[in-house]
PDB file of C-alpha atoms (C1' of nucleotides) in Angstrom:
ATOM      1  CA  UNK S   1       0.000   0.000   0.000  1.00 52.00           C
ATOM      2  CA  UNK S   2       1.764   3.347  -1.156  1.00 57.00           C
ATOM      3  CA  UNK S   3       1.563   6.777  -2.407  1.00 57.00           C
ATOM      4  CA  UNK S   4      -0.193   5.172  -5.582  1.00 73.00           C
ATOM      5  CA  UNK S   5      -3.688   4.384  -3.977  1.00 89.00           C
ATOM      6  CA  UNK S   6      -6.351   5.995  -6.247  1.00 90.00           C
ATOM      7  CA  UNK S   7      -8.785   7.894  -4.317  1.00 85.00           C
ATOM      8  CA  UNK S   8     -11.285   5.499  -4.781  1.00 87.00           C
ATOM      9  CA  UNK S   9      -8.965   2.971  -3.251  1.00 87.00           C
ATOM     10  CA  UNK S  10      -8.889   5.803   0.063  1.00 84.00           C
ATOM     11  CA  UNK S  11     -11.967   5.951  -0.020  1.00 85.00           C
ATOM     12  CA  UNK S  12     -13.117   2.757   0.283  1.00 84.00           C
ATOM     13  CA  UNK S  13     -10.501   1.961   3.252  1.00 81.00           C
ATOM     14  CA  UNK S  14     -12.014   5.083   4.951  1.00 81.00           C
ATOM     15  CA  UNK S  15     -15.472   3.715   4.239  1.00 76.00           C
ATOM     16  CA  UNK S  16     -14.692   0.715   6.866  1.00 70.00           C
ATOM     17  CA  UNK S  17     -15.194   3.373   9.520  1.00 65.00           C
ATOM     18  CA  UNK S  18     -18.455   4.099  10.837  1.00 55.00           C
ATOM     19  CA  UNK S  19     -19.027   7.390  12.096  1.00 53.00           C
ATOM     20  CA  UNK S  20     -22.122   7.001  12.710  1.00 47.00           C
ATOM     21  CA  UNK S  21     -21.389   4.764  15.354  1.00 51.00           C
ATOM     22  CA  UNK S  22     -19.714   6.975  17.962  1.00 47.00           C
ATOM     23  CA  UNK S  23     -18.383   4.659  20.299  1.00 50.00           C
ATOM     24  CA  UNK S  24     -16.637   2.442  18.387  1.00 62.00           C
ATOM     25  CA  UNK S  25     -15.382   4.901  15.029  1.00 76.00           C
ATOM     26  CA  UNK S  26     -11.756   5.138  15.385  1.00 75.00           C
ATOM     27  CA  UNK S  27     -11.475   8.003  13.532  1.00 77.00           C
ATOM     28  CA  UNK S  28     -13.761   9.857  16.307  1.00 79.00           C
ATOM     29  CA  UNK S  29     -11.884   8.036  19.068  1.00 84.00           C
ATOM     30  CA  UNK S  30      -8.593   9.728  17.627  1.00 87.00           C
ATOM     31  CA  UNK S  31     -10.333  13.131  17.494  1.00 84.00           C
ATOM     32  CA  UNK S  32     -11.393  13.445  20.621  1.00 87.00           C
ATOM     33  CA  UNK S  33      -8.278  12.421  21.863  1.00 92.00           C
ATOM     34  CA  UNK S  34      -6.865  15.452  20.250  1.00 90.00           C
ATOM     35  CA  UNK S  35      -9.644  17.688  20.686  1.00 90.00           C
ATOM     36  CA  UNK S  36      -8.767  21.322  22.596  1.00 90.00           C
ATOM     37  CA  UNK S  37      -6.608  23.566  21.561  1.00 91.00           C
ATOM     38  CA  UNK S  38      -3.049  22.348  22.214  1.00 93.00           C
ATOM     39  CA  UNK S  39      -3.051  18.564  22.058  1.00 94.00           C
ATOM     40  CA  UNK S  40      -1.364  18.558  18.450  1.00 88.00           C
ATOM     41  CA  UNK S  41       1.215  20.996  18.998  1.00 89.00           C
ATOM     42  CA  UNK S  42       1.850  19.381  22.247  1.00 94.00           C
ATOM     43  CA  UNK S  43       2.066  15.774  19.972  1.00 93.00           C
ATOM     44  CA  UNK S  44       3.746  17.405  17.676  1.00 88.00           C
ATOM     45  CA  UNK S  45       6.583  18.927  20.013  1.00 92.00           C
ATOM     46  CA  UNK S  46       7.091  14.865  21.394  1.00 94.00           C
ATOM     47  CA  UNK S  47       7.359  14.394  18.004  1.00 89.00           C
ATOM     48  CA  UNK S  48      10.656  16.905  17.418  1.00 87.00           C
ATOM     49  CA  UNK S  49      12.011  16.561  20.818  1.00 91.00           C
ATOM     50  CA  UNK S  50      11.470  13.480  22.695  1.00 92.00           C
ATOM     51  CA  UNK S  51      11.786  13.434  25.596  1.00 97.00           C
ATOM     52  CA  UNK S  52      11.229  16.683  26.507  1.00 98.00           C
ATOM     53  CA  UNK S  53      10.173  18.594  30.088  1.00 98.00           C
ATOM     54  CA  UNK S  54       7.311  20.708  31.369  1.00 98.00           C
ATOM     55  CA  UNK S  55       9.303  24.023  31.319  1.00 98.00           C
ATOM     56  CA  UNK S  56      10.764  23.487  27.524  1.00 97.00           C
ATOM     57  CA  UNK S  57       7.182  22.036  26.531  1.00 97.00           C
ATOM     58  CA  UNK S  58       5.713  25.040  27.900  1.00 97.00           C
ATOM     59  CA  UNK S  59       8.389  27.394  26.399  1.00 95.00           C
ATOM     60  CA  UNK S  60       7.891  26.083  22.720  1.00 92.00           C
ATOM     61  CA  UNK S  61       4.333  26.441  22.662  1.00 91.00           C
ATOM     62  CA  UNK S  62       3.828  30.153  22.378  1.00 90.00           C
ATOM     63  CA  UNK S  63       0.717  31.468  24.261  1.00 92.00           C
ATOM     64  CA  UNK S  64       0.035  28.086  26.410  1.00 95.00           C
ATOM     65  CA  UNK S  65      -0.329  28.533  30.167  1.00 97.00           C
ATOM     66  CA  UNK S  66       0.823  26.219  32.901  1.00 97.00           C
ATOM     67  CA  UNK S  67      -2.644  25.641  33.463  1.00 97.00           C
ATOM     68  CA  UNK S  68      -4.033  24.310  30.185  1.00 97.00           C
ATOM     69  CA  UNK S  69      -0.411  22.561  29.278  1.00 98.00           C
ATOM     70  CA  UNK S  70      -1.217  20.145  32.611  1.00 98.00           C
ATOM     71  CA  UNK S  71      -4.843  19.047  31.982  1.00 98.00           C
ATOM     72  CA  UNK S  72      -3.519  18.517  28.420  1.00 98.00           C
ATOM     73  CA  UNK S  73      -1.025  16.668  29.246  1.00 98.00           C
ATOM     74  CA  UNK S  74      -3.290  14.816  31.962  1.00 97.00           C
ATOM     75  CA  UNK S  75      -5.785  13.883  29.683  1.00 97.00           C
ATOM     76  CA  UNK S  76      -2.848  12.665  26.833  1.00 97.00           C
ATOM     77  CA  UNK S  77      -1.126  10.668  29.443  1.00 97.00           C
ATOM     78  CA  UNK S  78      -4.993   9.108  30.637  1.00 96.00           C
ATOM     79  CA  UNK S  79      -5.862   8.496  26.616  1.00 95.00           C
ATOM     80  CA  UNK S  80      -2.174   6.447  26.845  1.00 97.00           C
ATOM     81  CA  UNK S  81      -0.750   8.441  23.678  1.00 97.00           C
ATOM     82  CA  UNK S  82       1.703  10.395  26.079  1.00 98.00           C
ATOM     83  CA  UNK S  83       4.242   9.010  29.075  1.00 98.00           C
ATOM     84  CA  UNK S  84       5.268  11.031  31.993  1.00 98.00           C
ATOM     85  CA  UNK S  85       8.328  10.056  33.604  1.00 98.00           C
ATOM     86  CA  UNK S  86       9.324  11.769  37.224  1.00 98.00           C
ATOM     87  CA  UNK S  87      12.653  12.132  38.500  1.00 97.00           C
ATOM     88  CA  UNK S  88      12.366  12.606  42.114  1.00 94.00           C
ATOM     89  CA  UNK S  89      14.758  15.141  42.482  1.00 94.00           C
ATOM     90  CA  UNK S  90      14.895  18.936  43.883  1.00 93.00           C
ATOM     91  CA  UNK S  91      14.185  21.084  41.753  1.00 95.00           C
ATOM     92  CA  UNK S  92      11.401  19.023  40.395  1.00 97.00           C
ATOM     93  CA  UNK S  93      12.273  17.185  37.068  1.00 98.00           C
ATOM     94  CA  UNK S  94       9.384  15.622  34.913  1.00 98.00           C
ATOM     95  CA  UNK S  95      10.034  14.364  31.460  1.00 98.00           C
ATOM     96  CA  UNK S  96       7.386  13.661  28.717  1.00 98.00           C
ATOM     97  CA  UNK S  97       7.522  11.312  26.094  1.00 98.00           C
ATOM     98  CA  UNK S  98       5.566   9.790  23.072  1.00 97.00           C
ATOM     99  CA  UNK S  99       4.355   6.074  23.552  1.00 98.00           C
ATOM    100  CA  UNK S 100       3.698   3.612  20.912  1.00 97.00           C
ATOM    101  CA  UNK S 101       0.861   4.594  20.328  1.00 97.00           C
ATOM    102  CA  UNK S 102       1.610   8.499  20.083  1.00 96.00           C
ATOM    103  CA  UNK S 103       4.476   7.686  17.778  1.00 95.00           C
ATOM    104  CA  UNK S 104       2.129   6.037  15.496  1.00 95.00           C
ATOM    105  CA  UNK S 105       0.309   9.009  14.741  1.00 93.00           C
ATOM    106  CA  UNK S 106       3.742  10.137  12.887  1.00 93.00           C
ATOM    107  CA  UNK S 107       2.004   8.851   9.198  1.00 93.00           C
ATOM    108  CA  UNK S 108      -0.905  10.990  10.087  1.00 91.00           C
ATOM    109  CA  UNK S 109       1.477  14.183  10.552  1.00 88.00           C
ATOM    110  CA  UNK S 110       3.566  13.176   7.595  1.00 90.00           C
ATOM    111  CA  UNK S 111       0.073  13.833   5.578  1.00 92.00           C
ATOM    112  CA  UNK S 112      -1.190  16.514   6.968  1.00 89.00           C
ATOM    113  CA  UNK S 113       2.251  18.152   6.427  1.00 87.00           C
ATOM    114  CA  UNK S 114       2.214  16.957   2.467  1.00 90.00           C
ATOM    115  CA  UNK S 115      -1.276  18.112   2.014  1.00 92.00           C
ATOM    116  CA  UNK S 116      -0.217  21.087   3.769  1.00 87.00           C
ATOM    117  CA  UNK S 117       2.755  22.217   1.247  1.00 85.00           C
ATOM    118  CA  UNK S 118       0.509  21.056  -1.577  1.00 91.00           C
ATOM    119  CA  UNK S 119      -2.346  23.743  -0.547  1.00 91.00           C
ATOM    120  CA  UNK S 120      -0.926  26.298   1.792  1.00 84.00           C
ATOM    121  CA  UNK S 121       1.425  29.194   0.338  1.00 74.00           C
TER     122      UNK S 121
ATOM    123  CA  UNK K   1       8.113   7.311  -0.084  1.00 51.00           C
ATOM    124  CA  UNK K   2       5.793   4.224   1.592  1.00 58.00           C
ATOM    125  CA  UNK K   3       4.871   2.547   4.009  1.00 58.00           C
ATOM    126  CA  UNK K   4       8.403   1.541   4.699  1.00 73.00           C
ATOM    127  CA  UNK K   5       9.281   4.954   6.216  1.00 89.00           C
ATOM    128  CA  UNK K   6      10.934   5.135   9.550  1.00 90.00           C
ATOM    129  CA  UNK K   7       9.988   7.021  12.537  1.00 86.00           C
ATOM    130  CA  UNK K   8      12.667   8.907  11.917  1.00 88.00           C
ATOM    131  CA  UNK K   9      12.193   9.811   8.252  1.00 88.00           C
ATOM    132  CA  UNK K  10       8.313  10.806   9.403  1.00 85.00           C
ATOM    133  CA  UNK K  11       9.741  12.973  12.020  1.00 85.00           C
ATOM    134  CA  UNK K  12      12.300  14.497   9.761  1.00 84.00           C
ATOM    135  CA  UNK K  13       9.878  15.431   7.641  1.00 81.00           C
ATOM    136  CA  UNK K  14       7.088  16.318   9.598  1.00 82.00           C
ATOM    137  CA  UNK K  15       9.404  18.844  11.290  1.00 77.00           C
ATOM    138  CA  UNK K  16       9.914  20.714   7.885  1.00 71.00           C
ATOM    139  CA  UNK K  17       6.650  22.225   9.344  1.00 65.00           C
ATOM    140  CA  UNK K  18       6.757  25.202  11.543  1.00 55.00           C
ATOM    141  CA  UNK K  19       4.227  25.157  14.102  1.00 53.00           C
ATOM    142  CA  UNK K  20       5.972  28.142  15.954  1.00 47.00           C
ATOM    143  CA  UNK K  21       5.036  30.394  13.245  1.00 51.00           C
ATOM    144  CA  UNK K  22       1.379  29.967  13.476  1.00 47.00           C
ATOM    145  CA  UNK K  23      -0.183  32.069  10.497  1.00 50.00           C
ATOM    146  CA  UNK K  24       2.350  29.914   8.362  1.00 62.00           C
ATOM    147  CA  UNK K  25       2.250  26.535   9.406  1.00 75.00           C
ATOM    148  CA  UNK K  26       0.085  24.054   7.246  1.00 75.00           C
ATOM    149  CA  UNK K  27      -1.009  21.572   9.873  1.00 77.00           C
ATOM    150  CA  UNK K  28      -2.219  24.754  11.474  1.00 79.00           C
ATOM    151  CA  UNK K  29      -3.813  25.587   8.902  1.00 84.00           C
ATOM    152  CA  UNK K  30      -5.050  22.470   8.306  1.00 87.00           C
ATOM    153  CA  UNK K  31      -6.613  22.086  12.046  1.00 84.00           C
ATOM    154  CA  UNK K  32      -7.926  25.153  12.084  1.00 86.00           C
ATOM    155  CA  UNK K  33     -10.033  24.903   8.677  1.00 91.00           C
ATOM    156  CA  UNK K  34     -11.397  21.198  10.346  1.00 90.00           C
ATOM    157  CA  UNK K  35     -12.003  22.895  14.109  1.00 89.00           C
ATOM    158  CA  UNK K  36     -15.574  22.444  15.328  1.00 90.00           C
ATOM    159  CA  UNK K  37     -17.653  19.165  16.387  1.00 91.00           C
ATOM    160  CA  UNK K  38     -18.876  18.007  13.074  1.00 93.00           C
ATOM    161  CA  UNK K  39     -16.080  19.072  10.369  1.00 94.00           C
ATOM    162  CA  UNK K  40     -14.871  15.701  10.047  1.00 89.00           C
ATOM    163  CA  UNK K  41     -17.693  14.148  10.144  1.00 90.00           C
ATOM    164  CA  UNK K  42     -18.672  16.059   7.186  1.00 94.00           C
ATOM    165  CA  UNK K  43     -15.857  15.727   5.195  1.00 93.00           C
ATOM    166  CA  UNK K  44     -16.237  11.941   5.912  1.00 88.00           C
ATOM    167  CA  UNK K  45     -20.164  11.732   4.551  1.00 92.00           C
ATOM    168  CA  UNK K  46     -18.842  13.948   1.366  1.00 94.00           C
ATOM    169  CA  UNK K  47     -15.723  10.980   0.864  1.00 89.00           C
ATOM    170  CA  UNK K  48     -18.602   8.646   1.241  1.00 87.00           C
ATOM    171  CA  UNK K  49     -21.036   9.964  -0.788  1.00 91.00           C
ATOM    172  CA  UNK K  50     -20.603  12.776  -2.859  1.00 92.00           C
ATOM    173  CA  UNK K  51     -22.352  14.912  -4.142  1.00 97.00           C
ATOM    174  CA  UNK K  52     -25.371  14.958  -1.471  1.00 98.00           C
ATOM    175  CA  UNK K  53     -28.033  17.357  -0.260  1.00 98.00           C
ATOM    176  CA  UNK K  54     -28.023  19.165   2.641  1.00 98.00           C
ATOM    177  CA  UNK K  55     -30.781  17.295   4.080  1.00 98.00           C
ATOM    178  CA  UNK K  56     -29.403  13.898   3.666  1.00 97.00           C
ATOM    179  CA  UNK K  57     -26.360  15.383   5.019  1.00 97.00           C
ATOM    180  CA  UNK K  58     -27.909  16.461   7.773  1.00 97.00           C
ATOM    181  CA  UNK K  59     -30.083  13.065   8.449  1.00 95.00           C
ATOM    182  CA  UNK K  60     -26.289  10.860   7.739  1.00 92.00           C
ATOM    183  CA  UNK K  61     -24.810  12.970  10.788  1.00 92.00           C
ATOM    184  CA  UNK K  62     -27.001  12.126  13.993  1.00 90.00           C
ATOM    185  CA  UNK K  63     -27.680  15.336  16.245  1.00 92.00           C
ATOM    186  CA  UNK K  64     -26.335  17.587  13.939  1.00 95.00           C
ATOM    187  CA  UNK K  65     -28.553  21.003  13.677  1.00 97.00           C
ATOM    188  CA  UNK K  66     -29.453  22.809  11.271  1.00 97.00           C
ATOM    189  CA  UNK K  67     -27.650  25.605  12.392  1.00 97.00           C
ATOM    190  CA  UNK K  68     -24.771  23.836  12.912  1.00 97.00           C
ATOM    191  CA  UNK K  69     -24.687  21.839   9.313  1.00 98.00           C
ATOM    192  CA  UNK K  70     -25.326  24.948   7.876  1.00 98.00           C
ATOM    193  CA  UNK K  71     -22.758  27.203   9.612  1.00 97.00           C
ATOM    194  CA  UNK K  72     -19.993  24.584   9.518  1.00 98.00           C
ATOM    195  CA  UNK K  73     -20.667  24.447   5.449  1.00 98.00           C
ATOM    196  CA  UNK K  74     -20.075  27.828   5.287  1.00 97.00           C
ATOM    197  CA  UNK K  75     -16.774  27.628   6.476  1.00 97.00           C
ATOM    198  CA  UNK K  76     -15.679  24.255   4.938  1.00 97.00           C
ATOM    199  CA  UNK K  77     -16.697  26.270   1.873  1.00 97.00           C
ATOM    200  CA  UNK K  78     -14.737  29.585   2.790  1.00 96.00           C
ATOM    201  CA  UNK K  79     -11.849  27.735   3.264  1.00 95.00           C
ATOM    202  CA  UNK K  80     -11.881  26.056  -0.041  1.00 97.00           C
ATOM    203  CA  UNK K  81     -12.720  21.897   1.034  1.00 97.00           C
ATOM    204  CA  UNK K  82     -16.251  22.411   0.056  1.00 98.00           C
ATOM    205  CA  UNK K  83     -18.193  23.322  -3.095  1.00 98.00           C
ATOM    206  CA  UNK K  84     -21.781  24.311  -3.568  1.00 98.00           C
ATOM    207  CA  UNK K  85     -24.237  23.638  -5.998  1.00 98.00           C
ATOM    208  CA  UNK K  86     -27.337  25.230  -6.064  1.00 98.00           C
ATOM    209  CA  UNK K  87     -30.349  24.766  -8.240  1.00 97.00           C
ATOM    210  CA  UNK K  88     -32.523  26.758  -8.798  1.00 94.00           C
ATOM    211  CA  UNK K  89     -35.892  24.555  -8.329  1.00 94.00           C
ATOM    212  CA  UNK K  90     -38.746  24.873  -6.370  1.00 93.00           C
ATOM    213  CA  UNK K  91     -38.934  22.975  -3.757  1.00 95.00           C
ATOM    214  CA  UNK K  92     -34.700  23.807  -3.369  1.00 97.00           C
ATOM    215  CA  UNK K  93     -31.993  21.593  -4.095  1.00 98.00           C
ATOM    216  CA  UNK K  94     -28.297  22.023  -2.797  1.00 98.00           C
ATOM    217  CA  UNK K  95     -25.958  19.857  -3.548  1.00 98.00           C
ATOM    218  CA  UNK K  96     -22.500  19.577  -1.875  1.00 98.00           C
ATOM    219  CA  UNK K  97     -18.930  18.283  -3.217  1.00 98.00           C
ATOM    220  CA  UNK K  98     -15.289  17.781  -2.010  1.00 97.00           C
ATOM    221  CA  UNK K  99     -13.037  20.202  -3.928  1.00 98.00           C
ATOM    222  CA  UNK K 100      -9.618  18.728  -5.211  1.00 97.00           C
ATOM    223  CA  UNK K 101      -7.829  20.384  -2.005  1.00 97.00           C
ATOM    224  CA  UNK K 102     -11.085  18.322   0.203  1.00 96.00           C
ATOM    225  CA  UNK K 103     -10.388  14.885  -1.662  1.00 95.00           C
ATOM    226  CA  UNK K 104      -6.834  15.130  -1.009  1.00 95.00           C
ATOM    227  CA  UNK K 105      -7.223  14.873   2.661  1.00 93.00           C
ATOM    228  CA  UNK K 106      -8.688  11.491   2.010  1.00 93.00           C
ATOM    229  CA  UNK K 107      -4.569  10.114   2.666  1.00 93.00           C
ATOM    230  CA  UNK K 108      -4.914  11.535   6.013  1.00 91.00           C
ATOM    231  CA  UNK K 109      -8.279  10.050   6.792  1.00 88.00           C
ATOM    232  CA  UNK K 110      -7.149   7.121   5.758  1.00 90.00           C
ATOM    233  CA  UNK K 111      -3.856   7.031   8.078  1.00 92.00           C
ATOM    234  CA  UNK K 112      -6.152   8.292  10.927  1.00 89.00           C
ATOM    235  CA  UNK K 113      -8.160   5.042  10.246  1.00 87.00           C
ATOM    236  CA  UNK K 114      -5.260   2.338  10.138  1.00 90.00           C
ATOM    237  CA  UNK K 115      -3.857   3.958  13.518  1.00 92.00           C
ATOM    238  CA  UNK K 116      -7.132   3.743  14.707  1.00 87.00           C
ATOM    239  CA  UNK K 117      -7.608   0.035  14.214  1.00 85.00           C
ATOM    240  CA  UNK K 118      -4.447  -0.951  15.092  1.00 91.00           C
ATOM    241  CA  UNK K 119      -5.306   0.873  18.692  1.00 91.00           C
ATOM    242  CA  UNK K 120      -9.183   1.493  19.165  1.00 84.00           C
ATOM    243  CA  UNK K 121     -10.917  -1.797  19.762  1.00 74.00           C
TER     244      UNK K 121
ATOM    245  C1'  DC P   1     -36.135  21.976   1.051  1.00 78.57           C
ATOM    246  C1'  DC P   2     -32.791  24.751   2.707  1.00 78.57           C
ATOM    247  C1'  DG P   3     -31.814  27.544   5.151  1.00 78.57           C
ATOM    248  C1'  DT P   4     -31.544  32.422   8.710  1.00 78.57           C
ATOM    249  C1'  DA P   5     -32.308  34.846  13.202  1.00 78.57           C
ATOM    250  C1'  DT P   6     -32.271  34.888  17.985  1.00 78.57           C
ATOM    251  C1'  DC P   7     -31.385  33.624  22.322  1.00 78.57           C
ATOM    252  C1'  DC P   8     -29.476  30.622  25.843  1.00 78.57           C
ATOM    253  C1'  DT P   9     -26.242  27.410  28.010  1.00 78.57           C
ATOM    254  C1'  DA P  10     -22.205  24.532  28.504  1.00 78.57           C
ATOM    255  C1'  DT P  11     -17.638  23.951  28.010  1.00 78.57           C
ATOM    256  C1'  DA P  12     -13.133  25.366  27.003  1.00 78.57           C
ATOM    257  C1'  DT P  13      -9.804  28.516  27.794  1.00 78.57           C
ATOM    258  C1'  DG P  14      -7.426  32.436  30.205  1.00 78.57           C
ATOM    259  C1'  DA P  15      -5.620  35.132  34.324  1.00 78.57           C
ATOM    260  C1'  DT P  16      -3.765  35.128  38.543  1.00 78.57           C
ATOM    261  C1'  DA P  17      -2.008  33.596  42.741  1.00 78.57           C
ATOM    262  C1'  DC P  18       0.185  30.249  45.389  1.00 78.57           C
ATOM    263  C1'  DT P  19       2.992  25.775  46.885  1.00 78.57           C
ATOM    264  C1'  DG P  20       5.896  21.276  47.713  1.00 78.57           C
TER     265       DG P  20
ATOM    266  C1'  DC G   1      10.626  23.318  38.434  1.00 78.57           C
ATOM    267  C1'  DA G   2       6.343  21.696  37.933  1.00 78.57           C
ATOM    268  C1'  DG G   3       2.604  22.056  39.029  1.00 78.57           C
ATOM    269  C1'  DT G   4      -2.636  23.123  41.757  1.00 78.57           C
ATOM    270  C1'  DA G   5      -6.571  26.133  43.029  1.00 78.57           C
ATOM    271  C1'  DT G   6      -9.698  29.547  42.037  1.00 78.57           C
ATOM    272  C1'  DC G   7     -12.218  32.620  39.516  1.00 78.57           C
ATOM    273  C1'  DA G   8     -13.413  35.095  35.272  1.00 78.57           C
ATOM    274  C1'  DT G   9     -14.389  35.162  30.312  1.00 78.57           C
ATOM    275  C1'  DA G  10     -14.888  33.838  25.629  1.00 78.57           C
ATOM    276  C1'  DT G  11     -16.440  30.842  22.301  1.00 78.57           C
ATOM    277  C1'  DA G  12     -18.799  26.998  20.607  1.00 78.57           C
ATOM    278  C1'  DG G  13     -22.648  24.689  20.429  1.00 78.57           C
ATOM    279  C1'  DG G  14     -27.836  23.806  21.186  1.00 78.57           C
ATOM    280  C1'  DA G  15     -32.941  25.038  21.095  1.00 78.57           C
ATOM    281  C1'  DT G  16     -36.409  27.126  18.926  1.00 78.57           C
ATOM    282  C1'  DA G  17     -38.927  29.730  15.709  1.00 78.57           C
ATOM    283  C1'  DC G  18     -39.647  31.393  11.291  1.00 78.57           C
ATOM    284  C1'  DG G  19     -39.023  32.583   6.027  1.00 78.57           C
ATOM    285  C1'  DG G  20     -38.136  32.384   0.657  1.00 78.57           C
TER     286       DG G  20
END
DNA sequence: CCGTATCCTATATGATACTG
DNA sequence: CAGTATCATATAGGATACGG
């Protein structure tokens, strides 16, 4: 399976899923995973620095507060697509990674990013 | 490029995109023109079935309003994913389509859908 | 049939202060 | 450093009614 799928051939993988069934569509279990404002750019930071801590996390994602980085991170760490390692040490020292799970949303980036140089100047 | 990518060549490439500059970046971009409850859900009944009417649009996506289907089209169709047909009959008859840049996010639906089965059971 | 207009509520997000 | 607690606000979404 490669970059020569027709779109028919997409679309009748895609077809498998059925949204109208809430509970059990994958595609809507993966959104609301990532539903709120920050979850991707919080994935997407794992993604280009792994591990990576609170403070830097918070630093690279212009505008986020303390407050909505934690339940974020909280709720990506409960939906098991984000790790959270602490190092009991003073000052505090908490490192966040990507599991599995998270890392496997790479192909999904990879086309968003394509579609995005394809369409956005 | 397939399937056969590694981690590593995603990530490489996925961090061509900037998400720092915001107004720039195309998975920004991207997320923002698919924000809102029912965007994908949309964009899912047009890769299903397209064209269709706004009323079996509305019917396909359960507890959607009227408001809502209408107000989300709008947008969809601002930002270029979404055409509209009108004819000019009595009783009225809309009829909406993917554009080109809407069918080519059928690659990322389709990712979203293998990580999904591989994870959502 | 395909919407628009209006109003109301819920939820998400933001601001600020404080702590182990 | 890495949070929590609290309160305020903005925005999204829902309910309802009505019109070309």
């Amino acid at each position: 399976m490669n970059m020569d799928m027709t779109y028919e051939q997409y679309a009748s993988e895609v077809k498998n899923c059925i949204l109208t069934d809430a509970g059990a569509c994958p595609v809507t279990s993966l959104l609301t995973m990532l539903q709120g404002k920050w979850k991707f750019q919080i994935i997407y930071e794992l993604c280009i620095k792994d591990p990576i801590r609170f403070g830097e996390l918070q630093r690279s994602i212009k505008g986020i507060t303390n407050t909505m980085l934690t339940a974020s991170l909280r709720e990506l760490e409960r939906d098991g697509l984000v790790s959270r390692i602490q190092f009991n040490e003073i000052p505090p020292h908490v490192e966040y990674s990507l599991t599995d799970m998270g890392r496997d949303l790479l192909p999904v980036f990879y086309e968003i990013t394509k579609w995005g140089f394809k369409y956005i100047p």
